[in-house]
JSON list of C-alpha atoms in Angstrom, two decimals:
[
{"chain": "A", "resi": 3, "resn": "UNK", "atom": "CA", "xyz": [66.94, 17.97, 105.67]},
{"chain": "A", "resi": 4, "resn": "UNK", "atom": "CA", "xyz": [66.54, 16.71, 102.30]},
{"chain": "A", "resi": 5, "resn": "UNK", "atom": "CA", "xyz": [65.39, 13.57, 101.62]},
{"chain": "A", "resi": 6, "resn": "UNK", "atom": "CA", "xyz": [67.84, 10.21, 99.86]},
{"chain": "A", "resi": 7, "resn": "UNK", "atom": "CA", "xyz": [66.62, 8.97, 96.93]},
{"chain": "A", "resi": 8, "resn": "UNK", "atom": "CA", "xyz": [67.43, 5.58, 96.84]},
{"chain": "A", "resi": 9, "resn": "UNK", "atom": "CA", "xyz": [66.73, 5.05, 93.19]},
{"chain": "A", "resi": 10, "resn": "UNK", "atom": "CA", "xyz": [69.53, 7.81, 92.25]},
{"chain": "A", "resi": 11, "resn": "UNK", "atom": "CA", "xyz": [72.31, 5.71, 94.44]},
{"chain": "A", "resi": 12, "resn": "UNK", "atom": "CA", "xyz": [72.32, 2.22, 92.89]},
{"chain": "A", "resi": 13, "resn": "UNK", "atom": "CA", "xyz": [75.82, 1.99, 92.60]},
{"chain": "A", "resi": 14, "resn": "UNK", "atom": "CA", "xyz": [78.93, 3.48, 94.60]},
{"chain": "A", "resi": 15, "resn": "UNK", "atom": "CA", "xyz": [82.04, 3.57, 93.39]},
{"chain": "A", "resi": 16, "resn": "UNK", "atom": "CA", "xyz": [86.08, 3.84, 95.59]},
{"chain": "A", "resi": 17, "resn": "UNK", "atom": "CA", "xyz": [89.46, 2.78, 95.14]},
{"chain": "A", "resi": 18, "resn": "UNK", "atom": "CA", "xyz": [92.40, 3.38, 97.23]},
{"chain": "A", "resi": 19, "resn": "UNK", "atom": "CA", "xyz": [94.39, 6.50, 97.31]},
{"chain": "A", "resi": 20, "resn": "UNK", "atom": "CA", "xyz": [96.54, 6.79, 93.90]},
{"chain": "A", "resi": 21, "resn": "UNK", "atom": "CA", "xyz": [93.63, 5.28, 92.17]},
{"chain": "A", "resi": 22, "resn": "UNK", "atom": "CA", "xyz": [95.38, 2.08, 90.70]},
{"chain": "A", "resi": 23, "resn": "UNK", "atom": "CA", "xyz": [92.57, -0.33, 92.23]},
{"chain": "A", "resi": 24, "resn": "UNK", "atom": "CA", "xyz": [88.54, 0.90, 91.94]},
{"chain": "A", "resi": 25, "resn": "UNK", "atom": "CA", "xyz": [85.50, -0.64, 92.60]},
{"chain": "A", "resi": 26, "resn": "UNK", "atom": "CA", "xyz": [81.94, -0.13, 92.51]},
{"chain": "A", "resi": 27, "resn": "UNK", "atom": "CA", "xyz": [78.88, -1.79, 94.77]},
{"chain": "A", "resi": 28, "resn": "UNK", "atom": "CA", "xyz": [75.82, -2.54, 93.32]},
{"chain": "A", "resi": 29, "resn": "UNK", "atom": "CA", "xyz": [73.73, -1.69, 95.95]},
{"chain": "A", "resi": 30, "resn": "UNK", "atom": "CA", "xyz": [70.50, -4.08, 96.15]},
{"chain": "A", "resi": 31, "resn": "UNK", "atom": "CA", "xyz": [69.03, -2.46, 99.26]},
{"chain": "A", "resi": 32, "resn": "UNK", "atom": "CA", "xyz": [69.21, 0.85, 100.96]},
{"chain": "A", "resi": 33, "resn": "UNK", "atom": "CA", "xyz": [70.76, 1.74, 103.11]},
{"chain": "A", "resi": 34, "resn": "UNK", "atom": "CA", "xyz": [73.80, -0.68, 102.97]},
{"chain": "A", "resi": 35, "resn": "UNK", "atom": "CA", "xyz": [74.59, -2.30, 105.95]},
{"chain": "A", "resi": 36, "resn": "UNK", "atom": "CA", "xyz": [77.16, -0.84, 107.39]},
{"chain": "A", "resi": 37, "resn": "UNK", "atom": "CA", "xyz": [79.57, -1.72, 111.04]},
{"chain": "A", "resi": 38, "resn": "UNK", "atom": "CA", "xyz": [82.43, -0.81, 113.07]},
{"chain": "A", "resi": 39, "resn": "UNK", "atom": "CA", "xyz": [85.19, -2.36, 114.80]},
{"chain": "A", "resi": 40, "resn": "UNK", "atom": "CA", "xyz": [88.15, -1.25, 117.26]},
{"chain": "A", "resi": 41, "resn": "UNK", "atom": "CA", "xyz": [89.72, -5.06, 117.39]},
{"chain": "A", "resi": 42, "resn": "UNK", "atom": "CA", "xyz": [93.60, -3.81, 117.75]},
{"chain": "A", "resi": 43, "resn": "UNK", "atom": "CA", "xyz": [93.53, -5.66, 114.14]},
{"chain": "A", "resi": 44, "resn": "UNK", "atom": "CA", "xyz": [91.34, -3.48, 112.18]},
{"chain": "A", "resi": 45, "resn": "UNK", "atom": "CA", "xyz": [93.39, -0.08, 114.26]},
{"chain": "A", "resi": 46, "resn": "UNK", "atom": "CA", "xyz": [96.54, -1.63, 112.57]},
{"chain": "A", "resi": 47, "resn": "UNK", "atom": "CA", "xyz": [95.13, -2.22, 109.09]},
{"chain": "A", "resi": 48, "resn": "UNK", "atom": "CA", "xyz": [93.48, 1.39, 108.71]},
{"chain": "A", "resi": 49, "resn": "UNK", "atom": "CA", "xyz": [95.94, 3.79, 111.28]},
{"chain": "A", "resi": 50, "resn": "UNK", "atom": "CA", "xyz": [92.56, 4.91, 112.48]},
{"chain": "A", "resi": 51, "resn": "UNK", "atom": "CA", "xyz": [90.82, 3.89, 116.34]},
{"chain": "A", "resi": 52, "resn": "UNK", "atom": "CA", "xyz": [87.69, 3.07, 114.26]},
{"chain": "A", "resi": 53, "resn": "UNK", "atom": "CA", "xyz": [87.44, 1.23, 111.38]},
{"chain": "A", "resi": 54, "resn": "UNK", "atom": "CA", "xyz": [84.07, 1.69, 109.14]},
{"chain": "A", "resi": 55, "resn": "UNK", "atom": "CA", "xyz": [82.97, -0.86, 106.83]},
{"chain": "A", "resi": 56, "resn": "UNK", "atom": "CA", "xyz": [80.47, -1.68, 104.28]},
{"chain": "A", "resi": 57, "resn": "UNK", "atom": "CA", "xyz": [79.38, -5.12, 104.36]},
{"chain": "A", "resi": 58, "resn": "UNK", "atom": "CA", "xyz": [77.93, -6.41, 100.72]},
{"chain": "A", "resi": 59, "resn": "UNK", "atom": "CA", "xyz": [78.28, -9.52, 98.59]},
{"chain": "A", "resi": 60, "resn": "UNK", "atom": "CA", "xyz": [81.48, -10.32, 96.31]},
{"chain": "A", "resi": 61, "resn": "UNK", "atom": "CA", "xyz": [78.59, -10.79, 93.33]},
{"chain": "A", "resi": 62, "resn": "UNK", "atom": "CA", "xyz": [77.75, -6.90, 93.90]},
{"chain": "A", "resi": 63, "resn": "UNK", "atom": "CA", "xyz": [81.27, -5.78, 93.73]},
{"chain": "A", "resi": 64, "resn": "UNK", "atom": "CA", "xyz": [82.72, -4.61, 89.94]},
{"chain": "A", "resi": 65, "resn": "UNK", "atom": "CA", "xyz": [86.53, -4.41, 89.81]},
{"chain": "A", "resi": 66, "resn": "UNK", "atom": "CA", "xyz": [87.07, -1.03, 87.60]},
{"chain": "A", "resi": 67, "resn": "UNK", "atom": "CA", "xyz": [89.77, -0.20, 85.56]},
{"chain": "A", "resi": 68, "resn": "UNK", "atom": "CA", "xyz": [92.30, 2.57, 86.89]},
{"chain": "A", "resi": 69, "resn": "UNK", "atom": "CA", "xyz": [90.87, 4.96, 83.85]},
{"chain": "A", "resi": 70, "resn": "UNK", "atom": "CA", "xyz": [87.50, 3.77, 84.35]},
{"chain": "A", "resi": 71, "resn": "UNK", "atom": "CA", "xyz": [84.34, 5.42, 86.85]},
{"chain": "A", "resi": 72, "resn": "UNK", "atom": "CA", "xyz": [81.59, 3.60, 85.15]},
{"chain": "A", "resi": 73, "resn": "UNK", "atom": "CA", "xyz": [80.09, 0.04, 86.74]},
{"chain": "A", "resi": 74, "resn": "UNK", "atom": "CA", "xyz": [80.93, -2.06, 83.29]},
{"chain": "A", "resi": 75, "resn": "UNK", "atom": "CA", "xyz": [84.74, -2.64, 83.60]},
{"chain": "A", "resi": 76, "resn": "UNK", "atom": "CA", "xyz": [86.10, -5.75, 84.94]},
{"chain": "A", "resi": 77, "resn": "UNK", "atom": "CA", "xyz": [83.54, -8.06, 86.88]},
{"chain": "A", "resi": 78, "resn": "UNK", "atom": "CA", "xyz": [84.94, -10.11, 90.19]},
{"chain": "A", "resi": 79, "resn": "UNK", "atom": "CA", "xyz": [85.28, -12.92, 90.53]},
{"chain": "A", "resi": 80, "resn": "UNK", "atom": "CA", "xyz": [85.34, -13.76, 94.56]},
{"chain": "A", "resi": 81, "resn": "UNK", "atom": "CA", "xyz": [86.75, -10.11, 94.58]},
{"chain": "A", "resi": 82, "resn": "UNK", "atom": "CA", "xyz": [90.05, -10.87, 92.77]},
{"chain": "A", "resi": 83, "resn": "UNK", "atom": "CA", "xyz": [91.08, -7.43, 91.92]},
{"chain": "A", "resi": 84, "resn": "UNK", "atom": "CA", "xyz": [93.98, -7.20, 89.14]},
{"chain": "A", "resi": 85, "resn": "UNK", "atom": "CA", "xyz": [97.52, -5.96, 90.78]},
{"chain": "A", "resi": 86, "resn": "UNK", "atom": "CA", "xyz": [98.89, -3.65, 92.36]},
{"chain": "A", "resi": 87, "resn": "UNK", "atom": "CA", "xyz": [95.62, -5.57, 94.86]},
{"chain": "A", "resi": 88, "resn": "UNK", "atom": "CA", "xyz": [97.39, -7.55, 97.53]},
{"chain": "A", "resi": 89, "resn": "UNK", "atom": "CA", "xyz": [96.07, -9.07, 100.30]},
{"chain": "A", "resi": 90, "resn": "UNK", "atom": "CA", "xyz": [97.61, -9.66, 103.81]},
{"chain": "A", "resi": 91, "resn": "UNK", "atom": "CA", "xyz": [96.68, -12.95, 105.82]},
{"chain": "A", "resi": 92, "resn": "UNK", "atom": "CA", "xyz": [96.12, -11.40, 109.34]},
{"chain": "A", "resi": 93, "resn": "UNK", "atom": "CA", "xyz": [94.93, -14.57, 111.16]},
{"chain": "A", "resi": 94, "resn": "UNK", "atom": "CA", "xyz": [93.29, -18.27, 110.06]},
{"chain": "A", "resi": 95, "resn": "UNK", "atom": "CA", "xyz": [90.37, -16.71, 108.30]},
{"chain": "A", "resi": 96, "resn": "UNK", "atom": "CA", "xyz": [91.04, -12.86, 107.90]},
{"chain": "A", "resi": 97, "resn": "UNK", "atom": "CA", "xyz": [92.10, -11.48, 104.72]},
{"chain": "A", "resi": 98, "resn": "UNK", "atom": "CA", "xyz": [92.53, -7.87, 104.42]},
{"chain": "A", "resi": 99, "resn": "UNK", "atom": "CA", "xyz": [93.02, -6.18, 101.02]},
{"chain": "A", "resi": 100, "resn": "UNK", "atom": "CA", "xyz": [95.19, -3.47, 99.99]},
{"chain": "A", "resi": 101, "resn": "UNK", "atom": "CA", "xyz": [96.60, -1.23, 97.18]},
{"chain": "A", "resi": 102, "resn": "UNK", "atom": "CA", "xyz": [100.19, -2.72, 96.79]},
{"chain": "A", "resi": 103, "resn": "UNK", "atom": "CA", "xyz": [101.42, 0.70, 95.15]},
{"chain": "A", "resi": 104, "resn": "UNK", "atom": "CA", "xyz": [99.87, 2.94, 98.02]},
{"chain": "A", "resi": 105, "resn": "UNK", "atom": "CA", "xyz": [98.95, 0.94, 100.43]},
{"chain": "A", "resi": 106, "resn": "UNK", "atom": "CA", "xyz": [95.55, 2.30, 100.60]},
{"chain": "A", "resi": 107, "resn": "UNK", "atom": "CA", "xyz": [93.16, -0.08, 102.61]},
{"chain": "A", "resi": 108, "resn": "UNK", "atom": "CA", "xyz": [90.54, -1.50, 100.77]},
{"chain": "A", "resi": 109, "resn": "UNK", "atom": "CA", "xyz": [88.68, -4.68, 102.15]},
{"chain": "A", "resi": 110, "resn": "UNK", "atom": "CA", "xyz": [88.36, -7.34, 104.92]},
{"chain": "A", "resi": 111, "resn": "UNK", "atom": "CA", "xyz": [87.11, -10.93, 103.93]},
{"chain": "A", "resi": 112, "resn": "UNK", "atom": "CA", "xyz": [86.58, -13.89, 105.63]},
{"chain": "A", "resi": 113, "resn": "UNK", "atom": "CA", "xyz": [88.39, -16.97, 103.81]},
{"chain": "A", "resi": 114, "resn": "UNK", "atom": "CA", "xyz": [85.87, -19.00, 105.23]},
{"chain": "A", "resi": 115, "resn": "UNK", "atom": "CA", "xyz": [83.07, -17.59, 103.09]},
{"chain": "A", "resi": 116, "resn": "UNK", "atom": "CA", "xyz": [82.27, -16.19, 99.85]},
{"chain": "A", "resi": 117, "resn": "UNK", "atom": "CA", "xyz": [79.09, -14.91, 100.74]},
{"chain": "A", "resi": 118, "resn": "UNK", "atom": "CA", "xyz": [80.19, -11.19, 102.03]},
{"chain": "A", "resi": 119, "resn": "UNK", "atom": "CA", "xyz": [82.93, -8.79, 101.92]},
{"chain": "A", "resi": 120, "resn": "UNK", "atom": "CA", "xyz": [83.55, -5.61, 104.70]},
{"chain": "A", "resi": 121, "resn": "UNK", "atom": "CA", "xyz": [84.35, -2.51, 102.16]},
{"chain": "A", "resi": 122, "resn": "UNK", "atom": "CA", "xyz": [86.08, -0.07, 104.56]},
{"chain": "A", "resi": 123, "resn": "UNK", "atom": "CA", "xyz": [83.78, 2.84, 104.01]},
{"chain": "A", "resi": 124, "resn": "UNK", "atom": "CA", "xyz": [86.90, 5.32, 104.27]},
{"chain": "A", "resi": 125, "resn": "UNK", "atom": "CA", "xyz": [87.80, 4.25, 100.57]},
{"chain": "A", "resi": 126, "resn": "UNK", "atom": "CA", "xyz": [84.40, 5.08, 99.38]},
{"chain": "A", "resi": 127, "resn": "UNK", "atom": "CA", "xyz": [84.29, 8.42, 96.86]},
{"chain": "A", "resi": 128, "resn": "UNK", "atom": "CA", "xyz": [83.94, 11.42, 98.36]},
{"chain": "A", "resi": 129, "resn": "UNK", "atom": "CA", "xyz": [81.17, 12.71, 96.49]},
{"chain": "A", "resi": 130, "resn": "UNK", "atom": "CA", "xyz": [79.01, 9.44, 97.48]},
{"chain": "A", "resi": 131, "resn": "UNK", "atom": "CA", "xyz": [80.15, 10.87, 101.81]},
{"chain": "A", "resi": 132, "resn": "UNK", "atom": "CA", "xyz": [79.57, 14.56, 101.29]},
{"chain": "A", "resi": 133, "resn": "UNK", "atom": "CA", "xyz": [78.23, 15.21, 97.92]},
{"chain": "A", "resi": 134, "resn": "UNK", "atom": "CA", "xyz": [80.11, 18.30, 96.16]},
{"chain": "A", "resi": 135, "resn": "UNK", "atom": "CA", "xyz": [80.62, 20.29, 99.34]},
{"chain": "A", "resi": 136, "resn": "UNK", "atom": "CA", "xyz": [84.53, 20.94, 98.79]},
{"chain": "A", "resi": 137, "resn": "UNK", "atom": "CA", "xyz": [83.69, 22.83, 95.58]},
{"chain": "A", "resi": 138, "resn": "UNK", "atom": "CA", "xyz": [80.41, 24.66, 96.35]},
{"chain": "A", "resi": 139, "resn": "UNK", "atom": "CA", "xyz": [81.42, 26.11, 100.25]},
{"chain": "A", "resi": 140, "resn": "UNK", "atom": "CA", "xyz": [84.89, 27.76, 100.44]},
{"chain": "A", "resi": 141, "resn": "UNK", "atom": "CA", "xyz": [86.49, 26.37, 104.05]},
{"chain": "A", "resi": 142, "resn": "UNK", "atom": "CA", "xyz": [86.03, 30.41, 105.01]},
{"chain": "A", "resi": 143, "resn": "UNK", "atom": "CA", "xyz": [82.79, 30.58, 104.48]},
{"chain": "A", "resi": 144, "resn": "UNK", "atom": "CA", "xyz": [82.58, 27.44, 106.78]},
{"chain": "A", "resi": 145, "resn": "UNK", "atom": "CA", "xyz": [83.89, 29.68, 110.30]},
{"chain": "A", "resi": 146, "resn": "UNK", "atom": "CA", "xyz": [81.34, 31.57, 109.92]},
{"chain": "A", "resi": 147, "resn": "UNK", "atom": "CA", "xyz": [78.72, 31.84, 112.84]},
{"chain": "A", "resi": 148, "resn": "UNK", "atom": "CA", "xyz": [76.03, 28.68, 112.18]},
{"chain": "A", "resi": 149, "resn": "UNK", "atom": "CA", "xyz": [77.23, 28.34, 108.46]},
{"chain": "A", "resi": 150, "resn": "UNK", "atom": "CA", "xyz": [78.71, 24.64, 109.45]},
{"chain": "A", "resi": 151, "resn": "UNK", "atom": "CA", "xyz": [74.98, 23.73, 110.43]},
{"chain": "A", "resi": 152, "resn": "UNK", "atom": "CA", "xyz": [73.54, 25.28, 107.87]},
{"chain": "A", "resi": 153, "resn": "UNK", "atom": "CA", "xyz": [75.23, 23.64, 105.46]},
{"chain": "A", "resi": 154, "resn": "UNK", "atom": "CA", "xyz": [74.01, 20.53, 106.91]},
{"chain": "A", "resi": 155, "resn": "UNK", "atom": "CA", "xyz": [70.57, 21.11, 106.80]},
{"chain": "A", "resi": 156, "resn": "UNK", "atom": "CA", "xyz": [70.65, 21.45, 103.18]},
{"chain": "A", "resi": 157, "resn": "UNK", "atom": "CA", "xyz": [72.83, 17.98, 102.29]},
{"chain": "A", "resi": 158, "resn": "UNK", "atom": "CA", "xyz": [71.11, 15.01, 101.95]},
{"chain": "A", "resi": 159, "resn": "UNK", "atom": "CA", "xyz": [71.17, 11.85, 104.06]},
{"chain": "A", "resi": 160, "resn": "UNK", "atom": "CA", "xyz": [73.57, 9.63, 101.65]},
{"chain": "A", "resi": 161, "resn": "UNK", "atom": "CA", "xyz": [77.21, 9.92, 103.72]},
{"chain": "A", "resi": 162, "resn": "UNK", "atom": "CA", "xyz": [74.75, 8.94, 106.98]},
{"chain": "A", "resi": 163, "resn": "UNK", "atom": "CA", "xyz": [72.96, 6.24, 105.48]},
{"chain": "A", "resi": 164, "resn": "UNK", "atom": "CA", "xyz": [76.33, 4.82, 104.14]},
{"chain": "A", "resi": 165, "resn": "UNK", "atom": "CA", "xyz": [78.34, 5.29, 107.30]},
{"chain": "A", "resi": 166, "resn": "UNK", "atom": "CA", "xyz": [76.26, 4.36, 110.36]},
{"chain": "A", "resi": 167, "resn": "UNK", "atom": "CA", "xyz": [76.45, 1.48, 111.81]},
{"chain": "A", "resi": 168, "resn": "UNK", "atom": "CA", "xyz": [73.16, 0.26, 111.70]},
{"chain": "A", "resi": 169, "resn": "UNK", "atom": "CA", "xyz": [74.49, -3.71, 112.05]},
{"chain": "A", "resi": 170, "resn": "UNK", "atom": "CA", "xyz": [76.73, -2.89, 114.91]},
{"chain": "A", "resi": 171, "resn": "UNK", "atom": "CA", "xyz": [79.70, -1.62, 116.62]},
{"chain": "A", "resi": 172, "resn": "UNK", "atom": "CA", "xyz": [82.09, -4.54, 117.01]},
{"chain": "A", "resi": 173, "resn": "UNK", "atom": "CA", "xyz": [84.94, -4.78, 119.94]},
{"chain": "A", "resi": 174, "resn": "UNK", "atom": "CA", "xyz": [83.26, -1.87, 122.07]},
{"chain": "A", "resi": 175, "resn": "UNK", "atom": "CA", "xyz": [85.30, -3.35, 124.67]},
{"chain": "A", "resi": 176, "resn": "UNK", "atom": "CA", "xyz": [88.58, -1.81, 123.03]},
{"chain": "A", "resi": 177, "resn": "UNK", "atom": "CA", "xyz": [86.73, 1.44, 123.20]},
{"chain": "A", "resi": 178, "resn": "UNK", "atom": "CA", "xyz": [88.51, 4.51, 124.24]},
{"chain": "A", "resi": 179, "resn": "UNK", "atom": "CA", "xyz": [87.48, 6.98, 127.06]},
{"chain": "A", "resi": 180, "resn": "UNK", "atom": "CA", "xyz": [86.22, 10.16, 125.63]},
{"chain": "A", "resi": 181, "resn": "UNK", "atom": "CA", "xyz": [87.00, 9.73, 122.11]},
{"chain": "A", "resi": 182, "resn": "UNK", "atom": "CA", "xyz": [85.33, 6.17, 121.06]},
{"chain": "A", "resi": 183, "resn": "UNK", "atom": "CA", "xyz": [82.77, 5.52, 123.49]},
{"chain": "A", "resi": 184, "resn": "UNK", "atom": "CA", "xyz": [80.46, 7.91, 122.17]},
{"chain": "A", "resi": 185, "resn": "UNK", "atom": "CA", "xyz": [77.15, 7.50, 121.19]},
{"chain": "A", "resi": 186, "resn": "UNK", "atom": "CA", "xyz": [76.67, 6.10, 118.03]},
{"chain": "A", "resi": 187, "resn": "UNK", "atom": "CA", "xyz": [73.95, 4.05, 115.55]},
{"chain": "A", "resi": 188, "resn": "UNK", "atom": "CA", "xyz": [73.51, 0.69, 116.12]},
{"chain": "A", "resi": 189, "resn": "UNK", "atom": "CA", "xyz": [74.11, -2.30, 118.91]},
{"chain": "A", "resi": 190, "resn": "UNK", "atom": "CA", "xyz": [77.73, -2.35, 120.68]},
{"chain": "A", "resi": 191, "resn": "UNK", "atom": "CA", "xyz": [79.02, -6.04, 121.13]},
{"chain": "A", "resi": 192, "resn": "UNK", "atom": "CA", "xyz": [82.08, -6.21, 123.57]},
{"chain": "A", "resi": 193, "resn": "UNK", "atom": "CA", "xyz": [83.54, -8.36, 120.60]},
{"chain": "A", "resi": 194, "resn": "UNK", "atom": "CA", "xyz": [81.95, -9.79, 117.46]},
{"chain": "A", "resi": 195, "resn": "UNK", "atom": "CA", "xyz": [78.30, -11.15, 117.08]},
{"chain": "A", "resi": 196, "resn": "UNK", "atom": "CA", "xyz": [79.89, -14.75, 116.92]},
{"chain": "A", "resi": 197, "resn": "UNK", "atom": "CA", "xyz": [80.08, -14.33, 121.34]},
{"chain": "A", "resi": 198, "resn": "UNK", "atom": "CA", "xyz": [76.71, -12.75, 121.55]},
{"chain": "A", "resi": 199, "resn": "UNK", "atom": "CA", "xyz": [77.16, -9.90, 124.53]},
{"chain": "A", "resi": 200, "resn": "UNK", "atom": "CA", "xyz": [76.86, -6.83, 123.87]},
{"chain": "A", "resi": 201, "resn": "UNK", "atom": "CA", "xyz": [76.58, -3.37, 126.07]},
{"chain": "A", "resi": 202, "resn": "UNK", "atom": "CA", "xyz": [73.47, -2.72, 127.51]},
{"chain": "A", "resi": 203, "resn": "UNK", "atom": "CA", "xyz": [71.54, 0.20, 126.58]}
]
């Protein structure tokens, strides 16, 4: 497998899906710290039985402009993106951010503190998950016998390093039989950190 550079992924950029809201994350170490959850809450906000996330500082988090892919646009400030952004106050300290046009799912903060946002990973760039595969391997080629491995073998580590879980899997407890209790990178809490218990090994 090839190796990540780390010095050639500095910055990632995303946005929701009609592109009205982007960002890009400095990234000041790699890889980014990165969690899941399957709180009931976080299943709601993203449609999905696992929600990925990115957790990074507001200070390392550029607000782009629609037009815009490069990391100079519009700096946040406490990660006030312009509108269509909205936010939706799902309980006393959750805030989870939005496109307002598309509803594309952006963000979870904690009112309670500046000092990190959770980036759901699923509105990361595509290129920064699986590099250019869509337009170098045709989906035929893919069903062919031991092309999907293959293909692989010869990607770099960047979509794993970004996605897995390294700082934990949070409400294992809401996992599903046979389709979220896998096996997977990083501790399982039966909640949130905050309790302390996890899963045993």
């Amino acid at each position: 497998m090839m190796a990540t550079s780390r010095a050639a992924y500095e910055s990632i950029t995303g946005g929701c899906l009609c592109g009205a809201v982007r960002y890009a994350i400095d990234m000041p170490s790699w890889p980014p710290t990165s969690t899941t959850c399957q709180c009931t809450q976080c299943r709601k906000f993203t449609g999905s039985l696992i929600a990925h996330f990115l957790v990074v500082s507001p200070r390392n988090v550029t607000c782009l402009r629609p037009d815009d892919s490069s990391a100079s646009a519009l700096q946040s400030q406490n990660l006030v993106f312009p509108p269509p952004y909205r936010e939706y106050r799902s309980s006393d300290m959750g805030r989870r951010g939005f496109c307002g046009d598309c509803g594309g799912t952006l963000v979870w903060r904690n009112a309670r503190s500046e000092e990190e946002i959770e980036v759901c990973v699923g509105s990361v760039d595509e290129k920064w998950l699986i590099g250019d595969r869509t337009e170098r391997i045709t989906s035929e080629s893919l069903a062919e016998a031991g092309a999907w491995h293959e293909m692989l073998e010869q990607e770099d580590a960047l979509g794993r390093d970004i996605a897995a879980p390294r700082a934990g899997n949070f409400f294992w407890r809401n996992a599903v039989k046979g389709v979220t209790d896998q096996a997977v990178a990083g501790k399982k809490w039966v909640e949130d950190t905050q309790r302390g218990l996890a899963i045993p090994e």
